[in-house]
Amino acid sequence: MENLKKYLTEKVLLYDRDVLPAETLRVLQTITREKTEAPVVYVSSGTAGIIAGSNKTAAAVKSYLETVSRDARVVRVGCAGPLNFEPFICVQLPGKNRLFFRNITEEKVDTILDGVFHDDLPAEELVGQQGKRDYGMWPGVPFMEEIPYFALQKRNVLGNCGCYDPESAEEYIARGGYRTFVKTIRYYTHEEVCSIIEKSGLRGRSGGGFNTGTKWKSALASGSQMRYLICNAKESDPGSFADRTILESDPHRLIEGIAIASYAIGATTAIVYLRSGSAIAAERITKAIQNARDYGIIGHNIFSSGFNLDIIVRTEPGAFVCGEETALIASLEGKRGMPRLKPPYPTVSGLMGKPTVINNVETLMNVPLIMENGPDWFRAMGTEGSKGTKVFALSGRGRYQGVVEVEMGTTLRTVVDLLAGGVRDGKNFKAVILGGASGFFLDEKLLDTRIDFDEMSSLGIGMGAGGLVIIDESTCIVDTVKYYMDFIHNESCGKCIPCREGTSRMLEILENVIRKPRSEDSLTTLERFKGVMQLQTIAAVMKEASLCGLGQTAPNPFISALNTFRDEFEEHIFDRKCRANLCRGLRTFSIDVDKCTGCTVCAVRCPENAIYGTRLQPYFIVEEKCSGCGICYEVCKFSAVIIK
């Protein structure tokens, strides 16, 4: 290992020319297994894969290889993108392209490997092949980049995900990693790096869309001798998991981006701020940092450049508000995670009162690519005001879930209809929720909106961190808004009155809307309607007077939902009806006497003792006692329980 480390350092990292010698390239091809003399089986190892059973799959692969005495290697890789494929495996035979198979649980391993080794490919689980087109091809097997899910993407940030062992610094270096950082600190000044990033047009991918290079220059221009860089990897929005996927699948490129950004602003300490509960991501980024330290990528006087850098990992305390940059800084200082007034901005006075730049994971992942390919390469992608690509985490009721990357300017309709494959189970599309708990409900009319900071801003839409949840006709909009408001209310730090009291009052009003009133007189209906109208006033006050972004954006789900789905709110208020039959407080259950056999199952299971009758005779439900839980509907084997 020491010999390999020395070889990679001297022959690759410190090699001055852009094109490596042929001998070095052959060594690198061996490390990356581009050319292999023995079979290699790659098994997914991200969170989604492990949940789907990839650990058992990997164990089954090893057991099979031992049983058949096959000289082969098993490599654990990150997530390739589509969660519906988990657990996936990839098989590479000597002189042949890699074959990708999906949903390979442990009981399928023997069949899949037998088929590959005996040239009898199982078609059902086979997704495609990856590799050369001039030799080593599998006839009749499509290439991965031809499959619609991948063909419509522009995978720059996600280019390495699912392709290599994320715990191997050697493999990352062999794939070209860290060379850009070494060249940056040897041949560019701090100001030049900031100017290159500014010229590229890279804007922050955390939602605000501020020019990254301009932010860096602001910190660099400060007179302080001590500066900090923070990678915000918290990503705590419901339905967002792109940062976690990147951390688990390609931690070394993130470290390279952090290192270049730290050099650009003159920071000697960088912090990776992780979400609590991200055990796999924490383990891999920590190991990657240690590997980088072993190679001299970080440390003191890096490659005799005079630049010092230390990267440390910190885990957030479990509060949603700590995603806000000033609350994040407060938690790092050992204080309660609460936001403060701005200005001064963190680039002037941040961690420990020193200039601090905070970038999220996706932003920093773009940095090595820009420094390697140049700012014009990045500017060639996207729209006039939004350059490059955008990563989205697809979840909800789409046919496909996972992490995708599309060029800026792509429409939301392309993402929903083609990448997500539309709505599953034959349901009708209803809306997408963009931006998480503080996001927006976008219906069919807005799907032709382009993914562009300025265009979305002109429509009052924020892109957020990239969480995109697809919902169908079976979803109740009012109940979903209440869920998000409940989440925000629980996560509010309580420091400022507009957010603390506003979220409480909004949640109270929404809870009243989704349950039946005690009386059915017109005054009660008027009060319920008046409550919803008050929500708009409360929302306006929160947006104007809240201290931080959490309170300012908390009303977004309600405002966008009310504007787009006002009829559903009116149904809940006036008709006491939930068209999706999800709001328990508005559901009325009755029993069809012609179908009821008097089996007593519903009466026994009812938690409210609201069902009465005589055995073998039709039962009935006392509406005043019924809580609308629906257990009777679920347990009835004769379809005798009816929802009104």
XYZ file of C-alpha atoms in Angstrom, residues 8-635:
628
model
C 0.137 7.702 -7.140
C 1.537 10.751 -5.400
C 4.649 11.085 -7.568
C 3.357 9.773 -10.895
C -0.192 11.150 -10.819
C -0.888 13.899 -8.283
C 2.398 15.760 -8.763
C 2.762 15.051 -12.480
C 2.922 18.425 -14.251
C 1.557 17.533 -17.671
C -2.145 17.090 -18.369
C -1.704 13.819 -20.274
C -0.215 10.986 -18.230
C 2.325 8.552 -19.754
C 0.984 5.319 -21.269
C 2.635 3.223 -18.584
C 0.912 5.221 -15.836
C -2.424 4.960 -17.612
C -2.114 1.164 -17.694
C -1.540 1.101 -13.943
C -4.549 3.343 -13.385
C -6.730 1.117 -15.572
C -5.821 -1.782 -13.312
C -6.751 0.184 -10.188
C -10.085 1.282 -11.648
C -10.681 -2.222 -13.052
C -11.231 -0.784 -16.513
C -9.144 -3.741 -17.613
C -9.407 -6.769 -15.371
C -8.134 -10.331 -15.577
C -10.758 -11.724 -13.189
C -14.509 -11.140 -12.850
C -15.661 -8.269 -10.635
C -19.085 -8.007 -8.993
C -20.149 -4.566 -7.821
C -22.876 -4.358 -5.165
C -24.664 -1.173 -4.049
C -23.964 -0.013 -0.502
C -25.889 3.218 0.009
C -28.610 3.653 2.615
C -31.381 2.750 0.164
C -29.505 -0.338 -1.005
C -28.823 -1.530 2.525
C -32.476 -1.063 3.460
C -33.437 -3.105 0.377
C -31.053 -5.881 1.464
C -27.756 -5.217 -0.353
C -25.682 -6.457 2.592
C -27.346 -9.852 2.284
C -26.879 -9.683 -1.480
C -23.145 -9.030 -1.078
C -22.856 -11.939 1.353
C -24.718 -14.192 -1.098
C -22.358 -13.139 -3.917
C -19.294 -14.017 -1.829
C -20.848 -17.339 -0.835
C -21.591 -18.192 -4.475
C -18.061 -17.347 -5.615
C -16.607 -19.533 -2.857
C -18.951 -22.388 -3.705
C -18.060 -22.445 -7.401
C -14.386 -21.665 -6.660
C -14.503 -18.663 -8.958
C -11.580 -16.218 -8.667
C -13.505 -12.941 -8.564
C -13.650 -9.757 -6.538
C -16.637 -8.144 -4.791
C -16.636 -4.328 -4.643
C -19.148 -2.217 -2.703
C -20.141 0.973 -4.559
C -22.510 3.853 -3.869
C -25.992 4.538 -5.214
C -26.313 4.806 -9.009
C -29.439 6.962 -8.764
C -32.727 5.054 -9.179
C -33.893 3.715 -5.818
C -36.328 1.366 -7.557
C -33.309 -0.638 -8.759
C -32.049 -1.390 -5.250
C -30.347 -3.581 -4.457
C -28.457 -3.486 -7.743
C -25.382 -5.412 -8.784
C -23.004 -4.944 -11.692
C -20.994 -7.822 -13.163
C -17.829 -7.274 -15.188
C -16.130 -10.141 -16.980
C -12.598 -9.826 -18.406
C -12.698 -8.153 -21.824
C -16.427 -7.431 -21.543
C -18.562 -4.434 -20.608
C -20.217 -4.164 -17.222
C -23.743 -5.524 -16.895
C -26.226 -3.870 -14.533
C -28.961 -5.873 -12.812
C -31.719 -4.470 -10.611
C -33.609 -5.708 -7.550
C -31.135 -8.539 -6.901
C -32.032 -9.891 -3.502
C -29.997 -12.719 -2.002
C -32.188 -15.493 -3.417
C -31.631 -14.221 -6.990
C -27.827 -14.092 -6.809
C -27.108 -17.673 -7.895
C -29.400 -17.423 -10.935
C -27.945 -14.077 -12.062
C -24.300 -15.082 -11.723
C -24.871 -18.502 -13.297
C -26.474 -16.752 -16.260
C -23.645 -14.246 -16.707
C -20.853 -16.789 -16.338
C -22.536 -19.136 -18.832
C -23.540 -16.401 -21.321
C -27.260 -16.863 -20.654
C -28.345 -13.421 -19.476
C -31.568 -13.250 -17.418
C -33.628 -10.604 -19.199
C -36.052 -9.703 -16.409
C -33.514 -8.134 -14.050
C -31.064 -6.893 -16.704
C -31.004 -3.090 -17.041
C -28.160 -2.432 -19.465
C -24.428 -2.384 -20.074
C -21.733 0.215 -19.549
C -18.371 0.477 -21.274
C -16.901 0.526 -24.780
C -18.848 0.360 -28.023
C -15.995 -0.915 -30.175
C -15.125 -4.041 -28.192
C -16.425 -6.059 -25.249
C -20.057 -5.340 -26.111
C -22.934 -7.592 -25.109
C -25.126 -7.965 -28.241
C -28.712 -6.831 -27.866
C -28.158 -5.216 -24.468
C -28.829 -1.437 -24.360
C -26.239 0.943 -22.959
C -27.109 2.636 -19.680
C -26.937 6.098 -21.229
C -29.635 5.043 -23.738
C -32.169 4.206 -21.035
C -34.636 7.131 -20.626
C -33.878 7.553 -16.913
C -30.203 8.229 -17.706
C -30.469 9.555 -21.284
C -32.266 12.711 -20.172
C -29.765 13.491 -17.433
C -26.500 15.412 -17.526
C -24.601 13.683 -14.742
C -21.761 15.996 -13.767
C -22.166 16.109 -9.995
C -23.415 12.507 -9.941
C -20.866 11.268 -12.488
C -18.966 9.076 -10.015
C -21.938 7.842 -8.001
C -22.314 4.090 -8.238
C -19.143 3.751 -10.332
C -16.356 3.223 -7.796
C -15.594 2.207 -4.230
C -16.291 5.376 -2.185
C -13.911 4.205 0.532
C -10.937 3.947 -1.842
C -8.806 7.069 -2.228
C -6.599 5.135 -4.644
C -9.470 4.508 -7.011
C -10.609 8.131 -6.849
C -7.082 9.328 -7.671
C -6.839 6.774 -10.481
C -10.053 8.235 -11.912
C -8.415 11.682 -12.018
C -9.358 12.866 -8.550
C -7.388 15.432 -6.518
C -5.161 16.391 -9.496
C -7.241 19.527 -10.008
C -6.770 20.566 -6.378
C -3.008 20.037 -6.550
C -2.776 22.115 -9.736
C -4.954 24.817 -8.183
C -2.740 25.375 -5.145
C 0.434 25.225 -7.265
C -0.530 27.497 -10.161
C -3.403 29.787 -9.091
C -3.690 32.581 -6.552
C -6.651 32.857 -4.178
C -8.088 35.734 -6.218
C -7.770 33.831 -9.498
C -9.714 30.856 -8.148
C -12.499 33.135 -6.893
C -12.615 34.882 -10.283
C -12.831 31.574 -12.185
C -15.768 30.416 -10.070
C -17.432 33.831 -10.366
C -16.999 33.853 -14.140
C -18.483 30.353 -14.408
C -21.799 31.626 -13.078
C -22.058 28.949 -10.387
C -24.864 29.929 -8.030
C -25.513 28.415 -4.614
C -27.599 25.259 -4.901
C -29.191 25.549 -1.459
C -32.095 27.660 -2.724
C -30.923 31.274 -2.551
C -28.981 31.121 -5.791
C -26.324 33.698 -4.839
C -23.195 33.778 -7.024
C -20.643 31.526 -5.329
C -17.528 33.305 -6.567
C -18.863 36.670 -5.401
C -19.501 35.236 -1.945
C -15.967 33.868 -1.817
C -14.490 37.231 -2.821
C -16.400 38.923 -0.010
C -14.778 36.628 2.564
C -11.347 36.879 0.949
C -11.503 40.680 0.969
C -11.914 40.800 4.746
C -8.894 41.876 6.723
C -9.037 38.861 9.029
C -6.155 36.404 9.103
C -8.519 33.585 10.135
C -11.360 32.359 7.927
C -13.595 29.287 7.904
C -15.357 27.232 5.266
C -18.450 25.230 6.227
C -20.003 22.544 4.036
C -23.672 22.477 4.980
C -24.647 18.819 4.533
C -27.602 18.944 6.918
C -30.386 18.511 4.313
C -33.259 18.017 6.736
C -36.210 18.756 4.434
C -38.755 15.920 4.229
C -38.358 14.222 0.858
C -34.771 15.374 0.241
C -31.869 12.914 0.231
C -29.509 14.056 -2.557
C -26.721 15.237 -0.238
C -26.792 11.971 1.688
C -26.498 10.015 -1.555
C -23.489 12.082 -2.659
C -21.755 11.737 0.707
C -22.220 7.976 0.624
C -21.278 7.532 -3.034
C -18.579 10.115 -3.828
C -17.101 11.638 -0.648
C -13.659 12.278 -2.157
C -14.903 14.746 -4.772
C -16.685 16.636 -2.018
C -13.416 16.804 -0.085
C -11.673 18.083 -3.211
C -14.322 20.763 -3.635
C -13.975 21.749 0.020
C -10.190 21.910 -0.323
C -10.321 24.153 -3.418
C -12.946 26.424 -1.833
C -10.892 26.690 1.365
C -7.811 27.652 -0.636
C -9.803 30.229 -2.604
C -10.920 32.115 0.521
C -7.748 31.516 2.509
C -9.379 29.257 5.096
C -7.201 26.844 7.032
C -10.115 25.056 8.727
C -13.124 23.535 6.981
C -16.099 21.889 8.665
C -18.501 19.320 7.239
C -21.809 19.888 9.049
C -23.727 16.602 8.904
C -27.323 15.734 9.591
C -27.835 13.624 12.709
C -28.713 10.012 11.994
C -26.539 9.864 8.848
C -24.329 7.062 10.129
C -23.180 5.722 6.764
C -22.493 9.188 5.345
C -20.580 10.161 8.500
C -18.496 7.004 8.396
C -17.553 7.427 4.731
C -16.736 11.140 4.823
C -14.657 10.617 7.970
C -12.724 7.779 6.353
C -12.268 9.786 3.154
C -10.846 12.716 5.132
C -8.364 10.387 6.821
C -7.382 8.918 3.442
C -6.856 12.422 2.060
C -4.726 13.247 5.074
C -2.633 10.109 4.507
C -1.955 11.224 0.932
C -1.015 14.726 2.018
C -4.071 16.249 0.347
C -4.906 17.999 3.603
C -2.561 18.884 6.428
C 0.399 21.254 6.873
C 2.202 22.838 3.927
C 0.346 20.716 1.384
C 2.788 19.573 -1.305
C 5.154 22.430 -0.348
C 2.610 25.030 -1.444
C 2.535 26.859 1.878
C -1.194 26.123 2.192
C -2.464 24.463 5.377
C -5.873 22.847 5.726
C -7.693 20.738 8.277
C -11.167 19.295 7.642
C -13.302 18.209 10.565
C -16.758 16.628 10.773
C -19.493 17.868 13.099
C -23.001 16.477 13.496
C -25.949 18.811 14.015
C -28.043 18.504 17.194
C -31.194 17.362 15.425
C -32.934 20.719 14.886
C -34.368 21.727 11.511
C -33.592 25.391 12.184
C -29.871 24.595 12.252
C -30.001 24.429 8.480
C -30.192 28.254 8.578
C -26.629 29.538 8.361
C -26.543 31.721 11.472
C -28.262 29.034 13.578
C -25.782 26.529 12.165
C -22.895 28.737 13.269
C -24.401 29.154 16.728
C -24.641 25.371 17.178
C -20.994 24.973 16.126
C -20.039 27.515 18.773
C -21.723 25.381 21.425
C -24.775 27.617 21.707
C -28.428 26.861 21.170
C -29.146 26.724 17.438
C -31.031 29.986 16.986
C -30.754 32.465 14.107
C -29.568 36.046 14.486
C -30.221 39.225 12.575
C -28.312 39.901 9.357
C -26.243 41.914 8.525
C -23.506 41.289 9.392
C -23.461 38.306 7.080
C -21.310 35.256 7.852
C -18.804 36.253 5.158
C -18.017 39.262 7.346
C -18.645 37.874 10.831
C -19.404 34.179 11.114
C -17.941 31.338 13.165
C -16.136 32.751 16.220
C -16.661 36.198 14.741
C -14.431 35.369 11.756
C -15.337 35.535 8.041
C -17.095 32.294 7.139
C -18.295 30.913 3.820
C -21.136 28.374 3.925
C -21.801 26.296 0.805
C -23.932 23.216 0.451
C -22.810 19.839 -0.886
C -23.998 20.233 -4.477
C -22.344 23.644 -4.855
C -18.975 22.336 -3.694
C -19.231 19.220 -5.892
C -19.246 21.509 -8.949
C -16.040 23.312 -7.962
C -13.445 20.656 -9.005
C -15.246 20.217 -12.336
C -15.137 23.950 -13.074
C -11.464 24.218 -12.137
C -10.665 21.192 -14.308
C -12.700 22.111 -17.389
C -12.759 25.887 -17.140
C -15.542 28.421 -16.517
C -16.648 28.471 -20.169
C -17.391 24.741 -19.998
C -19.782 25.354 -17.115
C -21.325 28.454 -18.713
C -22.136 26.445 -21.835
C -24.766 24.551 -19.840
C -28.045 25.961 -18.597
C -29.833 29.235 -19.222
C -28.761 32.863 -19.354
C -29.070 33.387 -15.611
C -28.712 29.818 -14.309
C -25.691 27.884 -15.454
C -24.785 24.235 -15.038
C -27.029 21.465 -13.754
C -29.373 20.834 -10.824
C -29.699 17.705 -8.707
C -33.154 16.603 -7.548
C -34.291 13.926 -5.131
C -37.431 12.352 -6.603
C -39.894 10.804 -4.177
C -43.607 10.362 -3.709
C -46.024 8.731 -6.138
C -43.851 8.694 -9.274
C -43.003 5.392 -10.963
C -39.329 5.981 -10.227
C -37.723 7.465 -7.139
C -34.110 8.436 -6.768
C -31.513 11.123 -7.379
C -31.336 12.736 -10.828
C -29.309 15.551 -12.367
C -30.617 17.671 -15.224
C -29.342 20.684 -17.104
C -30.672 24.045 -15.983
C -33.503 25.081 -18.282
C -35.109 21.633 -18.294
C -38.833 21.811 -17.573
C -40.415 20.269 -14.510
C -42.655 18.307 -16.858
C -39.604 16.516 -18.247
C -38.549 15.552 -14.730
C -42.014 14.341 -13.727
C -43.164 12.631 -16.921
C -39.906 11.198 -18.253
C -37.420 10.837 -15.400
C -39.971 9.909 -12.741
C -42.000 8.015 -15.350
C -45.247 9.790 -14.463
C -47.601 8.677 -11.713
C -47.715 4.997 -10.752
C -50.651 2.648 -10.176
C -52.739 4.292 -12.893
C -53.514 7.324 -10.743
C -53.874 10.862 -12.068
C -51.218 13.483 -11.436
C -52.173 16.153 -8.908
C -49.103 18.235 -8.030
C -45.428 18.288 -7.178
C -44.093 19.677 -3.925
C -40.845 21.483 -4.628
C -38.562 22.605 -1.811
C -39.553 20.472 1.171
C -41.354 21.715 4.274
C -41.068 25.339 3.135
C -41.764 24.497 -0.472
C -44.473 25.034 -3.035
C -47.368 23.064 -4.524
C -47.171 23.186 -8.331
C -50.053 21.793 -10.353
C -50.276 20.691 -13.983
C -50.320 24.290 -15.261
C -46.902 25.025 -13.783
C -45.128 21.882 -14.977
C -43.842 23.693 -18.062
C -41.848 26.030 -15.805
C -38.141 25.786 -16.538
C -35.646 24.922 -13.802
C -34.150 28.388 -13.590
C -33.552 30.554 -10.516
C -34.848 33.745 -12.105
C -37.836 32.260 -13.921
C -39.011 30.453 -10.804
C -38.450 33.535 -8.663
C -40.606 35.617 -11.020
C -43.432 33.130 -10.386
C -42.910 33.266 -6.628
C -41.391 29.772 -6.559
C -38.232 28.748 -4.733
C -36.132 25.793 -5.854
C -35.045 24.857 -2.337
C -32.475 22.124 -1.807
C -33.889 19.967 -4.599
C -36.506 17.791 -2.930
C -39.292 17.027 -5.417
C -42.290 15.040 -4.157
C -44.913 13.854 -6.660
C -48.457 13.509 -5.336
C -51.491 12.010 -7.044
C -55.264 12.258 -6.767
C -55.336 10.058 -3.672
C -53.548 12.780 -1.677
C -55.421 15.351 0.373
C -53.869 18.784 -0.142
C -55.201 20.212 3.130
C -53.904 17.269 5.156
C -50.495 17.546 3.453
C -50.293 21.270 4.232
C -51.164 20.498 7.846
C -48.387 17.887 7.963
C -45.801 20.416 6.805
C -47.105 23.078 9.166
C -46.952 20.606 12.055
C -43.340 19.858 11.097
C -42.390 23.556 10.940
C -44.212 24.306 14.199
C -42.286 21.571 16.008
C -38.975 22.731 14.523
C -39.397 26.451 15.192
C -36.747 27.648 17.641
C -39.295 29.996 19.266
C -36.997 33.008 19.304
C -39.209 35.394 17.335
C -42.938 35.885 17.927
C -44.114 35.852 14.270
C -42.728 32.358 13.699
C -43.456 30.924 17.151
C -47.039 32.156 17.395
C -47.751 32.199 13.671
C -46.973 28.534 13.101
C -48.976 27.620 16.205
C -52.036 29.554 15.053
C -51.797 28.280 11.464
C -51.603 24.692 12.689
C -54.591 25.211 14.979
C -56.725 26.599 12.148
C -55.764 23.781 9.781
C -56.589 21.173 12.426
C -60.043 22.706 12.775
C -60.556 22.511 9.031
C -59.866 18.770 8.809
C -62.318 17.710 11.508
C -66.056 18.035 11.912
C -67.329 20.921 14.025
C -69.311 20.134 17.153
C -72.289 21.963 15.733
C -73.473 22.399 12.170
C -74.901 25.924 12.423
C -73.949 28.659 9.953
C -71.947 30.544 12.594
C -69.568 27.603 12.992
C -69.056 27.412 9.232
C -68.372 31.151 9.134
C -65.808 30.834 11.900
C -64.034 28.027 10.043
C -63.948 30.064 6.832
C -62.795 33.143 8.731
C -59.982 31.071 10.210
C -58.686 30.163 6.761
C -58.841 33.815 5.733
C -56.811 34.665 8.832
C -54.189 32.235 7.638
C -53.400 34.563 4.742
C -52.918 37.491 7.089
C -50.782 35.429 9.455
C -48.715 34.187 6.521
C -48.060 37.726 5.317
C -46.914 38.821 8.784
C -44.633 35.796 9.130
C -42.992 36.419 5.761
C -42.318 40.065 6.615
C -41.418 39.907 10.295
C -39.807 36.519 11.001
C -36.152 36.581 11.936
C -34.838 33.811 9.664
C -35.681 31.903 6.526
C -37.553 29.187 8.419
C -40.270 31.568 9.573
C -40.238 33.612 6.379
C -40.811 30.582 4.175
C -42.988 28.526 6.539
C -46.263 29.810 4.983
C -45.197 28.833 1.448
C -46.956 25.433 1.390
C -50.229 26.954 2.593
C -50.137 29.983 0.288
C -49.286 27.971 -2.830
C -51.818 25.246 -1.967
C -54.604 27.757 -1.300
C -53.922 29.577 -4.575
C -53.876 26.367 -6.586
C -56.328 24.096 -4.752
C -58.766 26.527 -3.211
C -61.691 24.250 -4.070
C -60.359 21.538 -1.750
C -60.145 23.983 1.145
C -63.727 25.080 0.451
C -64.903 21.452 0.366
C -63.377 20.847 3.786
C -64.924 24.019 5.211
C -68.405 24.105 3.678
C -69.155 20.531 2.622
C -67.279 18.805 5.497
C -65.799 16.580 2.818
C -62.341 15.275 1.978
C -62.331 14.052 -1.611
C -59.366 11.758 -0.882
C -61.085 10.336 2.237
C -57.905 10.817 4.242
C -58.980 13.370 6.838
C -60.274 11.178 9.660
C -62.190 13.987 11.273
C -64.358 14.420 8.168
C -64.994 10.772 7.352
C -68.391 9.262 8.081
C -68.694 5.480 8.234
C -71.856 3.443 7.936
C -72.694 -0.251 7.535
C -74.650 -1.709 4.609
C -77.225 -3.929 6.300
C -77.581 -6.051 3.168
C -73.889 -6.998 3.231
C -73.254 -7.191 6.974
C -73.216 -10.777 8.287
C -72.906 -9.878 11.968
C -69.453 -11.454 12.271
C -68.576 -8.916 15.069
C -64.991 -8.346 13.823
C -65.529 -4.608 13.350
C -67.140 -4.199 16.775
C -64.301 -6.048 18.501
C -61.617 -3.968 16.775
C -63.296 -0.549 17.149
C -61.162 1.529 19.598
C -64.100 3.851 20.422
C -66.729 1.126 21.055
C -68.885 2.899 18.496
C -70.260 -0.227 16.772
C -73.292 -2.032 18.209
C -75.460 -4.949 17.189
C -76.407 -8.582 17.757
C -74.216 -11.404 16.546
C -75.261 -12.773 13.134
C -77.449 -9.691 12.663
C -76.518 -6.419 10.891
C -74.483 -4.014 13.054
C -74.615 -0.212 13.031
C -72.174 2.628 13.829
C -72.942 5.395 16.331
C -71.709 8.429 14.414
C -71.307 10.617 17.514
C -68.787 8.176 18.996
C -66.913 7.392 15.771
C -63.448 8.989 15.489
C -63.086 8.169 11.792
C -60.042 5.915 12.277
C -61.210 3.526 9.544
C -60.259 0.288 11.316
C -63.736 -1.116 10.705
C -63.356 -0.429 6.984
C -59.986 -2.177 6.893
C -61.012 -5.334 8.777
